[in-house]
Amino acid sequence: MLENKQNRLSEAQVEAFFNTEFEQDQISDFESLFEDKKFDSNDVIVDVGGGVGRFAKLLTERRENSVRVLDIDENSISSLKNVGAHNIEALVADALNPPMFGDEKVVTINLILHHLVGQSEEVTRELQKSALKVWRGKTDFIFINEYIYESFIGNLSGRLIYYITSSAALSLVGSFVSKFVPSLRANTFGVGVRFRSHSEWLELFEQCGFRVTDCRYGESEFISLPRRILFISGIKRNSYLLRAFDD
Ligand SMILES: C[S@@+](CC[C@H](N)C(=O)[O-])C[C@H]1O[C@@H](n2cnc3c(N)ncnc32)[C@H](O)[C@@H]1O
């Protein structure tokens, strides 16, 4: 029987993520989706997979609420603790079994779901669902910022990328090819990454008992010719606002 265990990234692979400015898009989507929502001063925002706290910092600059950053990567959490940022609490924690204190108003899950990958497509799906289901009845809102990969052929591209990046042999070929074709570079070779299309994510959210009440569509990213070999027709980062069906 396959174990529901996540394939984990190395420290160097995690560090490579913090070279972007994606938190700027995340905060503007967050502010626009929460524009009409009321917060009490003691409501906590939990940022799951919040890394070194860049999104959390932008949140605390705009709101009085404190932000609890959870991440499985000890280096990221200790560097965040060392900064001693105002109103930010940092805890080493697994998104699949997060600590809960009863004060969680909003849970944000930014660019982490696609990293919850396991030994098979089924295990991967269960891991991604677990990270959402664990919050049922525990928070008012879930904000998700996630990569969207659309394909010329059904939902094939996300599947192909998972297949290549999670297979040891194919990853070796992929890493070699990416030396000459930098646009194929993926720092997840050997571990795996599972992107999905917009409709696939919506279906997964629904299966976890959440409905999307609002959404912000990101800008389309450039798709190089070699990437088109993977039948990718579109790449963007979207943000979703989720509520439980019975709320
Ligand atoms: C691509 S980075 C995203 C960081 C940040 N949220 C952002 O949007 O820029 C993925 C983050 O998820 C964290 N992560 C991966 N698996 C995790 C898990 N099971 N529990 C908690 N954090 C996890 C990684 O350590 C990393 O910080």
PDB file of C-alpha atoms and ligand atoms in Angstrom:
ATOM      1  CA  MET A   1       0.000   0.000   0.000  1.00  0.00           C
ATOM      2  CA  LEU A   2       1.251   3.499  -0.841  1.00  0.00           C
ATOM      3  CA  GLU A   3       1.925   5.772   2.122  1.00  0.00           C
ATOM      4  CA  ASN A   4       0.379   9.280   2.193  1.00  0.00           C
ATOM      5  CA  LYS A   5       3.830  10.795   2.598  1.00  0.00           C
ATOM      6  CA  GLN A   6       4.964  14.015   0.974  1.00  0.00           C
ATOM      7  CA  ASN A   7       8.116  14.136  -1.207  1.00  0.00           C
ATOM      8  CA  ARG A   8      10.121  16.906   0.471  1.00  0.00           C
ATOM      9  CA  LEU A   9      12.298  19.576  -1.168  1.00  0.00           C
ATOM     10  CA  SER A  10      15.916  20.100  -0.126  1.00  0.00           C
ATOM     11  CA  GLU A  11      17.023  23.330   1.648  1.00  0.00           C
ATOM     12  CA  ALA A  12      18.583  24.676  -1.560  1.00  0.00           C
ATOM     13  CA  GLN A  13      15.404  23.960  -3.501  1.00  0.00           C
ATOM     14  CA  VAL A  14      13.338  25.870  -0.918  1.00  0.00           C
ATOM     15  CA  GLU A  15      15.741  28.857  -0.885  1.00  0.00           C
ATOM     16  CA  ALA A  16      15.368  29.235  -4.652  1.00  0.00           C
ATOM     17  CA  PHE A  17      11.705  30.177  -4.169  1.00  0.00           C
ATOM     18  CA  PHE A  18      12.433  33.380  -2.367  1.00  0.00           C
ATOM     19  CA  ASN A  19      13.911  35.127  -5.417  1.00  0.00           C
ATOM     20  CA  THR A  20      10.558  36.338  -6.687  1.00  0.00           C
ATOM     21  CA  GLU A  21       8.203  39.191  -5.871  1.00  0.00           C
ATOM     22  CA  PHE A  22       5.035  37.132  -6.066  1.00  0.00           C
ATOM     23  CA  GLU A  23       3.964  38.404  -2.638  1.00  0.00           C
ATOM     24  CA  GLN A  24       3.114  41.761  -4.287  1.00  0.00           C
ATOM     25  CA  ASP A  25       0.478  40.092  -6.484  1.00  0.00           C
ATOM     26  CA  GLN A  26      -0.723  38.031  -3.521  1.00  0.00           C
ATOM     27  CA  ILE A  27      -1.251  41.074  -1.313  1.00  0.00           C
ATOM     28  CA  SER A  28      -3.113  43.057  -3.956  1.00  0.00           C
ATOM     29  CA  ASP A  29      -5.408  40.066  -4.627  1.00  0.00           C
ATOM     30  CA  PHE A  30      -5.884  39.570  -0.877  1.00  0.00           C
ATOM     31  CA  GLU A  31      -6.762  43.215  -0.286  1.00  0.00           C
ATOM     32  CA  SER A  32      -9.211  43.255  -3.161  1.00  0.00           C
ATOM     33  CA  LEU A  33     -10.908  39.992  -2.091  1.00  0.00           C
ATOM     34  CA  PHE A  34     -11.165  41.082   1.563  1.00  0.00           C
ATOM     35  CA  GLU A  35     -12.091  44.705   0.887  1.00  0.00           C
ATOM     36  CA  ASP A  36     -15.641  44.294   2.272  1.00  0.00           C
ATOM     37  CA  LYS A  37     -14.840  41.773   5.035  1.00  0.00           C
ATOM     38  CA  LYS A  38     -14.762  42.820   8.683  1.00  0.00           C
ATOM     39  CA  PHE A  39     -11.946  41.742  10.993  1.00  0.00           C
ATOM     40  CA  ASP A  40     -11.753  42.007  14.793  1.00  0.00           C
ATOM     41  CA  SER A  41      -8.401  43.135  16.107  1.00  0.00           C
ATOM     42  CA  ASN A  42      -7.789  39.744  17.759  1.00  0.00           C
ATOM     43  CA  ASP A  43      -8.511  37.706  14.599  1.00  0.00           C
ATOM     44  CA  VAL A  44      -5.418  35.890  13.416  1.00  0.00           C
ATOM     45  CA  ILE A  45      -4.385  35.302   9.802  1.00  0.00           C
ATOM     46  CA  VAL A  46      -2.494  32.035   9.363  1.00  0.00           C
ATOM     47  CA  ASP A  47      -0.094  31.844   6.418  1.00  0.00           C
ATOM     48  CA  VAL A  48       0.498  28.161   5.687  1.00  0.00           C
ATOM     49  CA  GLY A  49       3.799  27.516   3.880  1.00  0.00           C
ATOM     50  CA  GLY A  50       4.608  31.165   4.491  1.00  0.00           C
ATOM     51  CA  GLY A  51       8.368  30.667   4.140  1.00  0.00           C
ATOM     52  CA  VAL A  52      10.446  33.622   5.298  1.00  0.00           C
ATOM     53  CA  GLY A  53       7.323  35.720   5.960  1.00  0.00           C
ATOM     54  CA  ARG A  54       7.320  38.100   3.004  1.00  0.00           C
ATOM     55  CA  PHE A  55       3.546  37.953   2.485  1.00  0.00           C
ATOM     56  CA  ALA A  56       3.018  38.081   6.274  1.00  0.00           C
ATOM     57  CA  LYS A  57       5.081  41.276   6.481  1.00  0.00           C
ATOM     58  CA  LEU A  58       2.947  42.960   3.799  1.00  0.00           C
ATOM     59  CA  LEU A  59      -0.195  41.894   5.688  1.00  0.00           C
ATOM     60  CA  THR A  60       0.989  43.349   8.994  1.00  0.00           C
ATOM     61  CA  GLU A  61       1.922  46.618   7.253  1.00  0.00           C
ATOM     62  CA  ARG A  62      -1.704  46.945   6.146  1.00  0.00           C
ATOM     63  CA  ARG A  63      -3.668  45.436   9.038  1.00  0.00           C
ATOM     64  CA  GLU A  64      -3.617  45.383  12.812  1.00  0.00           C
ATOM     65  CA  ASN A  65      -4.139  41.644  12.927  1.00  0.00           C
ATOM     66  CA  SER A  66      -1.302  39.349  13.811  1.00  0.00           C
ATOM     67  CA  VAL A  67      -0.112  36.778  11.303  1.00  0.00           C
ATOM     68  CA  ARG A  68       0.981  33.263  12.216  1.00  0.00           C
ATOM     69  CA  VAL A  69       3.420  31.863   9.669  1.00  0.00           C
ATOM     70  CA  LEU A  70       3.608  28.072   9.494  1.00  0.00           C
ATOM     71  CA  ASP A  71       6.294  26.368   7.442  1.00  0.00           C
ATOM     72  CA  ILE A  72       7.913  22.968   7.467  1.00  0.00           C
ATOM     73  CA  ASP A  73      11.298  24.457   6.565  1.00  0.00           C
ATOM     74  CA  GLU A  74      13.195  25.144   9.798  1.00  0.00           C
ATOM     75  CA  ASN A  75      15.673  27.552   8.162  1.00  0.00           C
ATOM     76  CA  SER A  76      12.912  29.798   6.848  1.00  0.00           C
ATOM     77  CA  ILE A  77      11.169  29.892  10.234  1.00  0.00           C
ATOM     78  CA  SER A  78      14.347  30.572  12.198  1.00  0.00           C
ATOM     79  CA  SER A  79      15.355  33.404   9.845  1.00  0.00           C
ATOM     80  CA  LEU A  80      11.886  34.899  10.278  1.00  0.00           C
ATOM     81  CA  LYS A  81      12.149  34.552  14.072  1.00  0.00           C
ATOM     82  CA  ASN A  82      15.573  36.228  14.023  1.00  0.00           C
ATOM     83  CA  VAL A  83      14.135  39.285  12.287  1.00  0.00           C
ATOM     84  CA  GLY A  84      11.608  39.584  15.151  1.00  0.00           C
ATOM     85  CA  ALA A  85       8.971  41.178  12.923  1.00  0.00           C
ATOM     86  CA  HIS A  86       6.140  43.065  14.644  1.00  0.00           C
ATOM     87  CA  ASN A  87       2.870  41.071  14.936  1.00  0.00           C
ATOM     88  CA  ILE A  88       4.319  37.999  13.221  1.00  0.00           C
ATOM     89  CA  GLU A  89       4.526  34.646  14.966  1.00  0.00           C
ATOM     90  CA  ALA A  90       6.567  31.922  13.251  1.00  0.00           C
ATOM     91  CA  LEU A  91       6.145  28.191  13.850  1.00  0.00           C
ATOM     92  CA  VAL A  92       7.677  25.120  12.264  1.00  0.00           C
ATOM     93  CA  ALA A  93       4.626  23.090  11.263  1.00  0.00           C
ATOM     94  CA  ASP A  94       3.321  20.691   8.647  1.00  0.00           C
ATOM     95  CA  ALA A  95       0.469  21.955   6.454  1.00  0.00           C
ATOM     96  CA  LEU A  96      -1.044  18.481   6.728  1.00  0.00           C
ATOM     97  CA  ASN A  97      -1.255  18.647  10.511  1.00  0.00           C
ATOM     98  CA  PRO A  98      -1.146  22.324  11.492  1.00  0.00           C
ATOM     99  CA  PRO A  99      -1.421  23.561  15.078  1.00  0.00           C
ATOM    100  CA  MET A 100      -4.772  25.290  15.745  1.00  0.00           C
ATOM    101  CA  PHE A 101      -5.590  27.754  18.512  1.00  0.00           C
ATOM    102  CA  GLY A 102      -9.205  28.728  17.750  1.00  0.00           C
ATOM    103  CA  ASP A 103      -8.356  32.304  16.721  1.00  0.00           C
ATOM    104  CA  GLU A 104      -7.876  31.617  12.994  1.00  0.00           C
ATOM    105  CA  LYS A 105     -10.093  33.959  10.954  1.00  0.00           C
ATOM    106  CA  VAL A 106      -8.368  33.487   7.602  1.00  0.00           C
ATOM    107  CA  VAL A 107      -5.976  30.844   6.376  1.00  0.00           C
ATOM    108  CA  THR A 108      -3.791  31.760   3.412  1.00  0.00           C
ATOM    109  CA  ILE A 109      -2.194  29.016   1.322  1.00  0.00           C
ATOM    110  CA  ASN A 110       0.105  30.608  -1.245  1.00  0.00           C
ATOM    111  CA  LEU A 111       1.953  28.568  -3.848  1.00  0.00           C
ATOM    112  CA  ILE A 112       2.294  25.510  -1.629  1.00  0.00           C
ATOM    113  CA  LEU A 113      -0.481  23.141  -2.747  1.00  0.00           C
ATOM    114  CA  HIS A 114       1.447  22.184  -5.901  1.00  0.00           C
ATOM    115  CA  HIS A 115       4.346  21.100  -3.673  1.00  0.00           C
ATOM    116  CA  LEU A 116       2.242  18.631  -1.721  1.00  0.00           C
ATOM    117  CA  VAL A 117       3.220  15.689  -3.862  1.00  0.00           C
ATOM    118  CA  GLY A 118       3.608  12.020  -3.044  1.00  0.00           C
ATOM    119  CA  GLN A 119       4.450   8.707  -4.663  1.00  0.00           C
ATOM    120  CA  SER A 120       1.494   8.644  -7.034  1.00  0.00           C
ATOM    121  CA  GLU A 121      -1.172  10.813  -8.607  1.00  0.00           C
ATOM    122  CA  GLU A 122      -3.719   9.476  -6.051  1.00  0.00           C
ATOM    123  CA  VAL A 123      -1.501  10.119  -3.033  1.00  0.00           C
ATOM    124  CA  THR A 124      -0.729  13.607  -4.348  1.00  0.00           C
ATOM    125  CA  ARG A 125      -4.411  14.421  -4.713  1.00  0.00           C
ATOM    126  CA  GLU A 126      -5.093  13.195  -1.164  1.00  0.00           C
ATOM    127  CA  LEU A 127      -2.220  15.293   0.237  1.00  0.00           C
ATOM    128  CA  GLN A 128      -3.483  18.432  -1.498  1.00  0.00           C
ATOM    129  CA  LYS A 129      -7.000  17.740  -0.244  1.00  0.00           C
ATOM    130  CA  SER A 130      -5.812  17.043   3.320  1.00  0.00           C
ATOM    131  CA  ALA A 131      -4.169  20.473   3.540  1.00  0.00           C
ATOM    132  CA  LEU A 132      -7.583  22.036   2.840  1.00  0.00           C
ATOM    133  CA  LYS A 133      -9.907  19.619   4.651  1.00  0.00           C
ATOM    134  CA  VAL A 134      -7.976  20.057   7.877  1.00  0.00           C
ATOM    135  CA  TRP A 135      -9.383  23.639   8.064  1.00  0.00           C
ATOM    136  CA  ARG A 136     -13.076  22.681   7.652  1.00  0.00           C
ATOM    137  CA  GLY A 137     -15.015  24.301  10.484  1.00  0.00           C
ATOM    138  CA  LYS A 138     -11.861  25.916  11.889  1.00  0.00           C
ATOM    139  CA  THR A 139     -11.672  29.170   9.941  1.00  0.00           C
ATOM    140  CA  ASP A 140     -14.049  31.584   8.198  1.00  0.00           C
ATOM    141  CA  PHE A 141     -12.101  31.992   4.958  1.00  0.00           C
ATOM    142  CA  ILE A 142      -9.355  30.352   2.986  1.00  0.00           C
ATOM    143  CA  PHE A 143      -7.332  32.461   0.547  1.00  0.00           C
ATOM    144  CA  ILE A 144      -5.397  30.490  -2.037  1.00  0.00           C
ATOM    145  CA  ASN A 145      -2.853  31.792  -4.525  1.00  0.00           C
ATOM    146  CA  GLU A 146      -1.861  29.039  -6.913  1.00  0.00           C
ATOM    147  CA  TYR A 147      -0.282  28.309 -10.284  1.00  0.00           C
ATOM    148  CA  ILE A 148      -2.678  27.548 -13.094  1.00  0.00           C
ATOM    149  CA  TYR A 149      -1.414  25.448 -15.978  1.00  0.00           C
ATOM    150  CA  GLU A 150      -3.773  25.133 -18.923  1.00  0.00           C
ATOM    151  CA  SER A 151      -3.096  22.646 -21.686  1.00  0.00           C
ATOM    152  CA  PHE A 152      -3.849  22.282 -25.390  1.00  0.00           C
ATOM    153  CA  ILE A 153      -4.912  18.704 -24.593  1.00  0.00           C
ATOM    154  CA  GLY A 154      -7.338  18.422 -21.681  1.00  0.00           C
ATOM    155  CA  ASN A 155      -5.428  18.778 -18.409  1.00  0.00           C
ATOM    156  CA  LEU A 156      -2.378  16.955 -19.698  1.00  0.00           C
ATOM    157  CA  SER A 157       0.391  19.500 -18.947  1.00  0.00           C
ATOM    158  CA  GLY A 158       0.125  19.407 -15.137  1.00  0.00           C
ATOM    159  CA  ARG A 159       0.156  15.619 -15.243  1.00  0.00           C
ATOM    160  CA  LEU A 160       3.172  15.503 -17.584  1.00  0.00           C
ATOM    161  CA  ILE A 161       5.138  17.944 -15.414  1.00  0.00           C
ATOM    162  CA  TYR A 162       4.378  15.864 -12.320  1.00  0.00           C
ATOM    163  CA  TYR A 163       5.426  12.697 -14.136  1.00  0.00           C
ATOM    164  CA  ILE A 164       8.748  14.200 -15.292  1.00  0.00           C
ATOM    165  CA  THR A 165       9.672  16.059 -12.094  1.00  0.00           C
ATOM    166  CA  SER A 166       8.827  13.169  -9.760  1.00  0.00           C
ATOM    167  CA  SER A 167      10.589  10.435 -11.725  1.00  0.00           C
ATOM    168  CA  ALA A 168      14.266  10.023 -10.779  1.00  0.00           C
ATOM    169  CA  ALA A 169      15.301   8.933 -14.277  1.00  0.00           C
ATOM    170  CA  LEU A 170      13.325  11.562 -16.189  1.00  0.00           C
ATOM    171  CA  SER A 171      14.474  14.266 -13.769  1.00  0.00           C
ATOM    172  CA  LEU A 172      18.075  13.399 -14.516  1.00  0.00           C
ATOM    173  CA  VAL A 173      17.416  13.871 -18.230  1.00  0.00           C
ATOM    174  CA  GLY A 174      15.417  17.039 -17.455  1.00  0.00           C
ATOM    175  CA  SER A 175      18.216  18.584 -15.345  1.00  0.00           C
ATOM    176  CA  PHE A 176      20.733  17.820 -18.095  1.00  0.00           C
ATOM    177  CA  VAL A 177      18.565  19.308 -20.855  1.00  0.00           C
ATOM    178  CA  SER A 178      17.813  22.400 -18.733  1.00  0.00           C
ATOM    179  CA  LYS A 179      21.553  23.241 -18.696  1.00  0.00           C
ATOM    180  CA  PHE A 180      21.211  24.018 -22.405  1.00  0.00           C
ATOM    181  CA  VAL A 181      17.581  25.105 -22.424  1.00  0.00           C
ATOM    182  CA  PRO A 182      17.322  27.302 -19.295  1.00  0.00           C
ATOM    183  CA  SER A 183      13.610  27.912 -19.768  1.00  0.00           C
ATOM    184  CA  LEU A 184      13.063  24.280 -18.790  1.00  0.00           C
ATOM    185  CA  ARG A 185      14.791  24.817 -15.455  1.00  0.00           C
ATOM    186  CA  ALA A 186      12.791  23.372 -12.559  1.00  0.00           C
ATOM    187  CA  ASN A 187      14.144  23.324  -9.039  1.00  0.00           C
ATOM    188  CA  THR A 188      11.741  20.516  -8.225  1.00  0.00           C
ATOM    189  CA  PHE A 189      13.427  17.841 -10.335  1.00  0.00           C
ATOM    190  CA  GLY A 190      13.525  14.562  -8.417  1.00  0.00           C
ATOM    191  CA  VAL A 191      10.849  15.633  -5.901  1.00  0.00           C
ATOM    192  CA  GLY A 192       7.877  16.494  -8.085  1.00  0.00           C
ATOM    193  CA  VAL A 193       5.436  19.270  -8.489  1.00  0.00           C
ATOM    194  CA  ARG A 194       1.726  18.980  -9.365  1.00  0.00           C
ATOM    195  CA  PHE A 195       0.196  21.952 -11.116  1.00  0.00           C
ATOM    196  CA  ARG A 196      -3.454  21.945 -12.145  1.00  0.00           C
ATOM    197  CA  SER A 197      -5.758  23.840 -14.463  1.00  0.00           C
ATOM    198  CA  HIS A 198      -8.316  26.347 -13.140  1.00  0.00           C
ATOM    199  CA  SER A 199     -11.163  23.826 -13.470  1.00  0.00           C
ATOM    200  CA  GLU A 200      -9.131  21.060 -11.788  1.00  0.00           C
ATOM    201  CA  TRP A 201      -8.402  23.276  -8.771  1.00  0.00           C
ATOM    202  CA  LEU A 202     -12.082  24.286  -8.550  1.00  0.00           C
ATOM    203  CA  GLU A 203     -13.086  20.619  -8.571  1.00  0.00           C
ATOM    204  CA  LEU A 204     -10.543  19.794  -5.862  1.00  0.00           C
ATOM    205  CA  PHE A 205     -11.719  22.673  -3.647  1.00  0.00           C
ATOM    206  CA  GLU A 206     -15.324  21.472  -4.011  1.00  0.00           C
ATOM    207  CA  GLN A 207     -14.386  17.924  -3.128  1.00  0.00           C
ATOM    208  CA  CYS A 208     -12.943  19.270   0.124  1.00  0.00           C
ATOM    209  CA  GLY A 209     -16.261  20.950   0.985  1.00  0.00           C
ATOM    210  CA  PHE A 210     -15.368  24.490  -0.088  1.00  0.00           C
ATOM    211  CA  ARG A 211     -16.967  26.795  -2.646  1.00  0.00           C
ATOM    212  CA  VAL A 212     -15.107  29.588  -4.392  1.00  0.00           C
ATOM    213  CA  THR A 213     -16.940  32.810  -3.564  1.00  0.00           C
ATOM    214  CA  ASP A 214     -14.622  35.069  -5.547  1.00  0.00           C
ATOM    215  CA  CYS A 215     -11.480  34.874  -7.626  1.00  0.00           C
ATOM    216  CA  ARG A 216      -8.755  37.081  -9.135  1.00  0.00           C
ATOM    217  CA  TYR A 217      -7.111  36.019 -12.389  1.00  0.00           C
ATOM    218  CA  GLY A 218      -3.363  36.628 -12.726  1.00  0.00           C
ATOM    219  CA  GLU A 219      -1.544  37.824 -15.822  1.00  0.00           C
ATOM    220  CA  SER A 220      -0.602  35.226 -18.420  1.00  0.00           C
ATOM    221  CA  GLU A 221       3.070  34.359 -18.240  1.00  0.00           C
ATOM    222  CA  PHE A 222       5.390  33.913 -21.204  1.00  0.00           C
ATOM    223  CA  ILE A 223       5.587  30.306 -22.410  1.00  0.00           C
ATOM    224  CA  SER A 224       8.834  29.464 -24.172  1.00  0.00           C
ATOM    225  CA  LEU A 225       8.928  27.165 -27.184  1.00  0.00           C
ATOM    226  CA  PRO A 226      10.464  24.214 -25.271  1.00  0.00           C
ATOM    227  CA  ARG A 227       7.702  24.469 -22.683  1.00  0.00           C
ATOM    228  CA  ARG A 228       5.121  24.241 -25.412  1.00  0.00           C
ATOM    229  CA  ILE A 229       6.445  20.717 -26.003  1.00  0.00           C
ATOM    230  CA  LEU A 230       4.626  19.944 -22.758  1.00  0.00           C
ATOM    231  CA  PHE A 231       1.391  21.126 -24.447  1.00  0.00           C
ATOM    232  CA  ILE A 232       1.131  24.142 -22.116  1.00  0.00           C
ATOM    233  CA  SER A 233      -1.313  26.692 -23.503  1.00  0.00           C
ATOM    234  CA  GLY A 234      -1.323  29.080 -20.538  1.00  0.00           C
ATOM    235  CA  ILE A 235       0.392  29.731 -17.206  1.00  0.00           C
ATOM    236  CA  LYS A 236      -0.830  32.194 -14.597  1.00  0.00           C
ATOM    237  CA  ARG A 237      -1.198  32.640 -10.853  1.00  0.00           C
ATOM    238  CA  ASN A 238      -4.780  33.013  -9.659  1.00  0.00           C
ATOM    239  CA  SER A 239      -6.164  33.818  -6.223  1.00  0.00           C
ATOM    240  CA  TYR A 240      -9.287  32.184  -4.806  1.00  0.00           C
ATOM    241  CA  LEU A 241     -11.480  33.032  -1.828  1.00  0.00           C
ATOM    242  CA  LEU A 242     -13.024  29.895  -0.320  1.00  0.00           C
ATOM    243  CA  ARG A 243     -15.802  29.367   2.217  1.00  0.00           C
ATOM    244  CA  ALA A 244     -17.098  26.080   3.542  1.00  0.00           C
ATOM    245  CA  PHE A 245     -20.357  24.981   1.823  1.00  0.00           C
ATOM    246  CA  ASP A 246     -22.342  25.093   5.061  1.00  0.00           C
ATOM    247  CA  ASP A 247     -21.149  28.598   6.100  1.00  0.00           C
TER     248      ASP A 247
HETATM  249  C1  LIG B   1       6.995  27.942  -3.356  1.00  0.00           C
HETATM  250  S1  LIG B   1       7.252  28.231  -1.657  1.00  0.00           S
HETATM  251  C2  LIG B   1       5.994  29.451  -1.379  1.00  0.00           C
HETATM  252  C3  LIG B   1       6.358  30.404  -0.292  1.00  0.00           C
HETATM  253  C4  LIG B   1       5.355  31.557  -0.099  1.00  0.00           C
HETATM  254  N1  LIG B   1       4.074  31.065   0.416  1.00  0.00           N
HETATM  255  C5  LIG B   1       5.143  32.308  -1.390  1.00  0.00           C
HETATM  256  O1  LIG B   1       4.014  32.313  -1.908  1.00  0.00           O
HETATM  257  O2  LIG B   1       6.119  32.883  -1.912  1.00  0.00           O
HETATM  258  C6  LIG B   1       6.557  26.801  -0.880  1.00  0.00           C
HETATM  259  C7  LIG B   1       6.682  26.834   0.637  1.00  0.00           C
HETATM  260  O3  LIG B   1       5.918  25.752   1.171  1.00  0.00           O
HETATM  261  C8  LIG B   1       6.661  25.163   2.220  1.00  0.00           C
HETATM  262  N2  LIG B   1       6.153  23.792   2.407  1.00  0.00           N
HETATM  263  C9  LIG B   1       6.249  22.729   1.570  1.00  0.00           C
HETATM  264  N3  LIG B   1       5.636  21.656   2.105  1.00  0.00           N
HETATM  265  C10 LIG B   1       5.111  22.056   3.299  1.00  0.00           C
HETATM  266  C11 LIG B   1       4.352  21.403   4.314  1.00  0.00           C
HETATM  267  N4  LIG B   1       3.987  20.122   4.218  1.00  0.00           N
HETATM  268  N5  LIG B   1       3.981  22.121   5.393  1.00  0.00           N
HETATM  269  C12 LIG B   1       4.334  23.429   5.536  1.00  0.00           C
HETATM  270  N6  LIG B   1       5.066  24.092   4.607  1.00  0.00           N
HETATM  271  C13 LIG B   1       5.448  23.422   3.499  1.00  0.00           C
HETATM  272  C14 LIG B   1       8.090  25.247   1.749  1.00  0.00           C
HETATM  273  O4  LIG B   1       9.004  25.088   2.815  1.00  0.00           O
HETATM  274  C15 LIG B   1       8.113  26.651   1.132  1.00  0.00           C
HETATM  275  O5  LIG B   1       8.394  27.635   2.089  1.00  0.00           O
END
